[in-house]
Amino acid sequence: MYGKCSSLPDAWSVFHDLVHKNAFSCNIMISTLCANGQSAQAIHLFLALASDSVVRPTHVSFVAAKRVLGLFSESLGLESGALEEAFGGERHAMRMNYYPPCPEPELTIGLDAHADPNGFTILQQDTRVKDGLQIVHCGAWVPIKPLPGAFVVNIGDQLQVLSNDAYKSVEHRAVVNSERTRVSIASFYGPAEDSHIALLAQLVADEAPACFKDSVYGNYLQSFYASKLDGKAAIETVRY
Ligand code: OGA
Ligand code: NI
């Protein structure tokens, strides 16, 4: 079950209803309010629901996200503000994921394989559950075990595009288990919807020709959501 909400009370009541009605897995997306510093409030609400959860109510600060973006720039040999400038504005979103236990976990999936369409995602995992998030590594699904107090940073498609394939967005999925509810909170950080995304000219060279066409991020997002979650298919639509 997938819900999209534009305000916190709205998201909260949809989420609360779903969870209490039945054992549906659900993902509630909150797109507009994180920029106003309300994500901490959302996380507290979420925790009230998963009362014995050990997901820490840490506010994922978007100031921290900007610092991470600066480090990505520097690691590409660029000025620390280069990627922020290339984003041309920012879009924050948060998704609260709830995965109830399933008696036959091998017959289902919590969240289908996908790469996040944004710049990068800071994911808070549930430290009670060891096998939830999995990524594709060397062609196989590998579990990413939660570490107490640590976030996972998942690279998204826009970092792959802007870096001209130097960074690869990570294909990932969430699996369920038969014993425990698992929750996670994904904080998405990326360009503004009206941003024109063009790979960084400094990263084009004879041995690294331009790999991706320009796109408007809002259009990319629309086609991502229209085609459902399908591994890394979305980024191939903008590859030359
Ligand atoms: C997501 C996501 C993984 C998880 O919300 O985009 O990949 O562990 N979540 O819930
Ligand atoms: Ni994801």
Tab-separated table of C-alpha atoms and ligand atoms in Angstrom:
chain	number	residue	atom	x	y	z
A	1	MET	CA	0.000	0.000	0.000
A	2	TYR	CA	1.429	3.367	-0.970
A	3	GLY	CA	0.121	6.706	0.246
A	4	LYS	CA	1.105	10.206	-0.768
A	5	CYS	CA	0.333	13.057	1.586
A	6	SER	CA	1.028	16.741	1.557
A	7	SER	CA	0.616	17.608	5.204
A	8	LEU	CA	1.709	16.004	8.426
A	9	PRO	CA	-1.731	15.561	10.069
A	10	ASP	CA	-2.940	14.116	6.785
A	11	ALA	CA	-0.011	11.689	6.600
A	12	TRP	CA	-0.376	10.781	10.215
A	13	SER	CA	-4.043	9.926	10.016
A	14	VAL	CA	-3.621	7.873	6.828
A	15	PHE	CA	-0.709	6.018	8.348
A	16	HIS	CA	-2.415	5.448	11.681
A	17	ASP	CA	-5.549	4.147	9.990
A	18	LEU	CA	-3.691	1.745	7.774
A	19	VAL	CA	-1.558	0.330	10.519
A	20	HIS	CA	-4.425	-0.173	12.922
A	21	LYS	CA	-6.842	-1.539	10.383
A	22	ASN	CA	-4.671	-4.344	9.276
A	23	ALA	CA	-1.289	-5.818	8.633
A	24	PHE	CA	-0.685	-3.922	5.415
A	25	SER	CA	2.761	-2.798	4.682
A	26	CYS	CA	2.680	0.905	3.988
A	27	ASN	CA	4.895	3.724	2.836
A	28	ILE	CA	3.774	7.260	3.522
A	29	MET	CA	5.452	9.992	1.572
A	30	ILE	CA	5.541	13.525	2.931
A	31	SER	CA	6.801	15.915	0.329
A	32	THR	CA	6.244	19.455	1.377
A	33	LEU	CA	6.920	19.898	5.015
A	34	CYS	CA	10.442	18.775	5.664
A	35	ALA	CA	11.805	22.060	4.419
A	36	ASN	CA	9.935	23.762	7.245
A	37	GLY	CA	11.778	21.789	9.871
A	38	GLN	CA	8.831	19.575	10.719
A	39	SER	CA	10.498	16.274	10.062
A	40	ALA	CA	11.434	15.919	13.721
A	41	GLN	CA	7.750	16.205	14.620
A	42	ALA	CA	6.856	13.575	12.032
A	43	ILE	CA	9.446	11.213	13.422
A	44	HIS	CA	8.012	11.590	16.927
A	45	LEU	CA	4.547	10.774	15.641
A	46	PHE	CA	5.912	7.796	13.828
A	47	LEU	CA	7.647	6.569	16.956
A	48	ALA	CA	4.502	6.882	19.003
A	49	LEU	CA	3.005	4.344	16.667
A	50	ALA	CA	5.880	1.901	16.731
A	51	SER	CA	5.994	2.218	20.494
A	52	ASP	CA	8.808	-0.208	21.210
A	53	SER	CA	10.804	0.908	18.228
A	54	VAL	CA	14.461	1.628	18.564
A	55	VAL	CA	14.593	3.918	15.559
A	56	ARG	CA	16.105	6.961	17.164
A	57	PRO	CA	14.062	10.149	17.019
A	58	THR	CA	16.967	12.042	15.599
A	59	HIS	CA	16.031	14.906	13.361
A	60	VAL	CA	17.739	14.280	10.044
A	61	SER	CA	18.982	17.737	9.469
A	62	PHE	CA	19.090	19.010	5.947
A	63	VAL	CA	22.050	21.106	6.986
A	64	ALA	CA	23.835	17.781	7.425
A	65	ALA	CA	22.573	16.714	3.987
A	66	LYS	CA	24.172	19.794	2.452
A	67	ARG	CA	27.470	18.975	4.096
A	68	VAL	CA	27.293	15.463	2.676
A	69	LEU	CA	26.614	16.959	-0.756
A	70	GLY	CA	29.718	19.162	-0.350
A	71	LEU	CA	31.789	16.068	0.459
A	72	PHE	CA	30.463	14.308	-2.642
A	73	SER	CA	31.594	17.341	-4.700
A	74	GLU	CA	35.053	17.345	-3.195
A	75	SER	CA	35.461	13.613	-3.739
A	76	LEU	CA	34.862	14.247	-7.441
A	77	GLY	CA	37.699	16.769	-7.412
A	78	LEU	CA	35.304	19.746	-7.596
A	79	GLU	CA	34.692	22.849	-5.483
A	80	SER	CA	32.566	21.876	-2.464
A	81	GLY	CA	29.599	23.933	-3.744
A	82	ALA	CA	29.590	22.434	-7.257
A	83	LEU	CA	26.844	19.843	-6.804
A	84	GLU	CA	24.669	22.187	-4.771
A	85	GLU	CA	24.899	24.707	-7.585
A	86	ALA	CA	24.127	22.004	-10.164
A	87	PHE	CA	21.022	21.026	-8.156
A	88	GLY	CA	19.756	24.556	-8.820
A	89	GLY	CA	17.469	24.489	-5.766
A	90	GLU	CA	16.471	21.733	-3.410
A	91	ARG	CA	13.612	19.369	-2.735
A	92	HIS	CA	13.213	17.514	0.537
A	93	ALA	CA	10.869	14.671	1.171
A	94	MET	CA	10.477	12.038	3.818
A	95	ARG	CA	8.954	8.582	3.732
A	96	MET	CA	7.883	6.600	6.758
A	97	ASN	CA	7.926	2.884	5.975
A	98	TYR	CA	6.069	0.292	8.034
A	99	TYR	CA	6.631	-3.392	7.327
A	100	PRO	CA	4.563	-5.764	9.477
A	101	PRO	CA	5.710	-9.355	9.997
A	102	CYS	CA	4.640	-11.847	7.364
A	103	PRO	CA	4.206	-15.569	8.110
A	104	GLU	CA	5.725	-16.513	4.741
A	105	PRO	CA	8.255	-13.744	4.069
A	106	GLU	CA	9.796	-15.512	1.089
A	107	LEU	CA	6.521	-15.101	-0.805
A	108	THR	CA	6.487	-11.312	-0.630
A	109	ILE	CA	8.648	-8.193	-0.646
A	110	GLY	CA	8.454	-5.096	1.567
A	111	LEU	CA	9.553	-2.566	-1.049
A	112	ASP	CA	10.377	-3.565	-4.618
A	113	ALA	CA	13.861	-3.161	-6.071
A	114	HIS	CA	14.555	0.447	-7.072
A	115	ALA	CA	17.160	3.176	-7.028
A	116	ASP	CA	16.047	6.436	-5.430
A	117	PRO	CA	15.439	9.057	-8.145
A	118	ASN	CA	16.793	11.970	-6.068
A	119	GLY	CA	20.334	13.081	-5.190
A	120	PHE	CA	20.831	10.911	-2.135
A	121	THR	CA	18.831	9.517	0.772
A	122	ILE	CA	19.631	9.388	4.440
A	123	LEU	CA	17.987	6.271	5.840
A	124	GLN	CA	17.322	5.520	9.466
A	125	GLN	CA	16.981	1.797	9.971
A	126	ASP	CA	15.297	-0.181	12.718
A	127	THR	CA	18.119	-1.659	14.786
A	128	ARG	CA	15.956	-4.553	15.979
A	129	VAL	CA	15.777	-6.164	12.564
A	130	LYS	CA	18.979	-7.359	10.962
A	131	ASP	CA	17.756	-8.199	7.474
A	132	GLY	CA	15.506	-5.515	6.032
A	133	LEU	CA	17.406	-3.303	3.630
A	134	GLN	CA	19.305	-5.103	0.872
A	135	ILE	CA	21.417	-3.680	-1.937
A	136	VAL	CA	22.756	-5.164	-5.144
A	137	HIS	CA	26.480	-5.687	-4.808
A	138	CYS	CA	28.467	-7.574	-7.477
A	139	GLY	CA	25.220	-8.900	-8.933
A	140	ALA	CA	23.821	-10.328	-5.672
A	141	TRP	CA	21.445	-9.045	-2.974
A	142	VAL	CA	23.408	-8.217	0.165
A	143	PRO	CA	21.823	-7.231	3.523
A	144	ILE	CA	22.849	-3.886	5.024
A	145	LYS	CA	22.737	-4.528	8.739
A	146	PRO	CA	21.721	-1.549	10.851
A	147	LEU	CA	24.374	-0.089	13.122
A	148	PRO	CA	23.066	1.653	16.251
A	149	GLY	CA	23.383	5.419	15.903
A	150	ALA	CA	24.381	5.260	12.219
A	151	PHE	CA	22.536	6.326	9.090
A	152	VAL	CA	22.756	4.696	5.708
A	153	VAL	CA	23.407	7.108	2.812
A	154	ASN	CA	22.005	5.770	-0.460
A	155	ILE	CA	23.202	7.405	-3.678
A	156	GLY	CA	20.331	8.383	-5.977
A	157	ASP	CA	20.016	8.763	-9.746
A	158	GLN	CA	20.738	12.512	-9.915
A	159	LEU	CA	24.183	12.041	-8.376
A	160	GLN	CA	24.908	9.385	-10.973
A	161	VAL	CA	23.778	11.719	-13.779
A	162	LEU	CA	25.611	14.821	-12.531
A	163	SER	CA	28.799	12.859	-11.851
A	164	ASN	CA	28.701	11.379	-15.382
A	165	ASP	CA	28.543	7.816	-14.027
A	166	ALA	CA	31.395	8.278	-11.517
A	167	TYR	CA	28.909	7.601	-8.704
A	168	LYS	CA	26.331	4.847	-9.239
A	169	SER	CA	22.886	5.033	-7.702
A	170	VAL	CA	22.370	1.987	-5.512
A	171	GLU	CA	19.732	-0.566	-6.388
A	172	HIS	CA	18.002	-1.583	-3.179
A	173	ARG	CA	14.869	-3.190	-1.750
A	174	ALA	CA	13.333	-3.997	1.619
A	175	VAL	CA	12.432	-7.522	2.681
A	176	VAL	CA	10.117	-8.570	5.509
A	177	ASN	CA	10.472	-11.237	8.151
A	178	SER	CA	8.099	-13.530	10.025
A	179	GLU	CA	8.699	-12.221	13.528
A	180	ARG	CA	9.054	-8.496	13.849
A	181	THR	CA	7.573	-5.323	12.569
A	182	ARG	CA	10.218	-3.167	10.959
A	183	VAL	CA	10.076	0.578	10.478
A	184	SER	CA	12.385	2.910	8.602
A	185	ILE	CA	12.533	6.609	7.847
A	186	ALA	CA	13.980	7.769	4.553
A	187	SER	CA	14.898	11.458	4.177
A	188	PHE	CA	15.301	12.320	0.525
A	189	TYR	CA	17.460	15.195	-0.620
A	190	GLY	CA	17.612	16.287	-4.237
A	191	PRO	CA	17.219	19.072	-6.792
A	192	ALA	CA	14.139	21.294	-7.005
A	193	GLU	CA	11.437	19.979	-9.333
A	194	ASP	CA	11.975	22.771	-11.854
A	195	SER	CA	15.761	22.303	-11.897
A	196	HIS	CA	17.416	21.648	-15.204
A	197	ILE	CA	19.803	18.748	-14.600
A	198	ALA	CA	22.844	18.655	-16.856
A	199	LEU	CA	25.888	16.571	-16.036
A	200	LEU	CA	28.919	18.518	-14.894
A	201	ALA	CA	31.023	19.552	-17.884
A	202	GLN	CA	34.188	19.329	-15.745
A	203	LEU	CA	33.647	15.554	-15.554
A	204	VAL	CA	33.546	14.999	-19.303
A	205	ALA	CA	36.845	13.920	-20.904
A	206	ASP	CA	38.040	11.903	-23.900
A	207	GLU	CA	38.112	8.796	-21.761
A	208	ALA	CA	34.806	9.741	-20.042
A	209	PRO	CA	32.379	10.979	-22.709
A	210	ALA	CA	29.029	12.434	-21.624
A	211	CYS	CA	26.683	9.559	-20.674
A	212	PHE	CA	23.416	11.331	-19.863
A	213	LYS	CA	20.992	13.703	-21.569
A	214	ASP	CA	19.742	16.838	-19.812
A	215	SER	CA	16.379	16.620	-18.080
A	216	VAL	CA	14.051	18.617	-15.869
A	217	TYR	CA	14.005	16.899	-12.496
A	218	GLY	CA	10.218	17.149	-12.069
A	219	ASN	CA	9.746	15.287	-15.369
A	220	TYR	CA	12.217	12.620	-14.281
A	221	LEU	CA	10.307	12.166	-11.018
A	222	GLN	CA	7.004	11.863	-12.845
A	223	SER	CA	8.258	9.135	-15.137
A	224	PHE	CA	9.892	7.381	-12.179
A	225	TYR	CA	6.607	7.199	-10.293
A	226	ALA	CA	4.571	6.398	-13.415
A	227	SER	CA	6.675	3.328	-14.217
A	228	LYS	CA	6.423	1.933	-10.642
A	229	LEU	CA	9.521	0.579	-8.925
A	230	ASP	CA	11.627	-1.236	-11.492
A	231	GLY	CA	15.245	-1.595	-10.417
A	232	LYS	CA	17.439	0.921	-12.219
A	233	ALA	CA	15.208	1.305	-15.284
A	234	ALA	CA	14.542	5.046	-14.777
A	235	ILE	CA	18.105	6.226	-15.279
A	236	GLU	CA	18.400	4.297	-18.537
A	237	THR	CA	15.727	6.595	-20.021
A	238	VAL	CA	18.159	9.550	-19.853
A	239	ARG	CA	21.274	7.678	-20.954
A	240	TYR	CA	22.666	8.452	-24.423
B	1	OGA	C1	12.860	4.026	0.458
B	1	OGA	C2	13.645	2.842	0.824
B	1	OGA	C3	14.273	1.182	2.434
B	1	OGA	C4	13.870	0.660	3.777
B	1	OGA	O1	12.002	4.431	1.262
B	1	OGA	O2	13.112	4.566	-0.666
B	1	OGA	O3	14.416	2.391	0.015
B	1	OGA	O4	14.717	0.008	4.386
B	1	OGA	N1	13.468	2.288	2.030
B	1	OGA	O5	12.740	0.875	4.205
B	2	NI	NI	14.728	3.702	-1.658
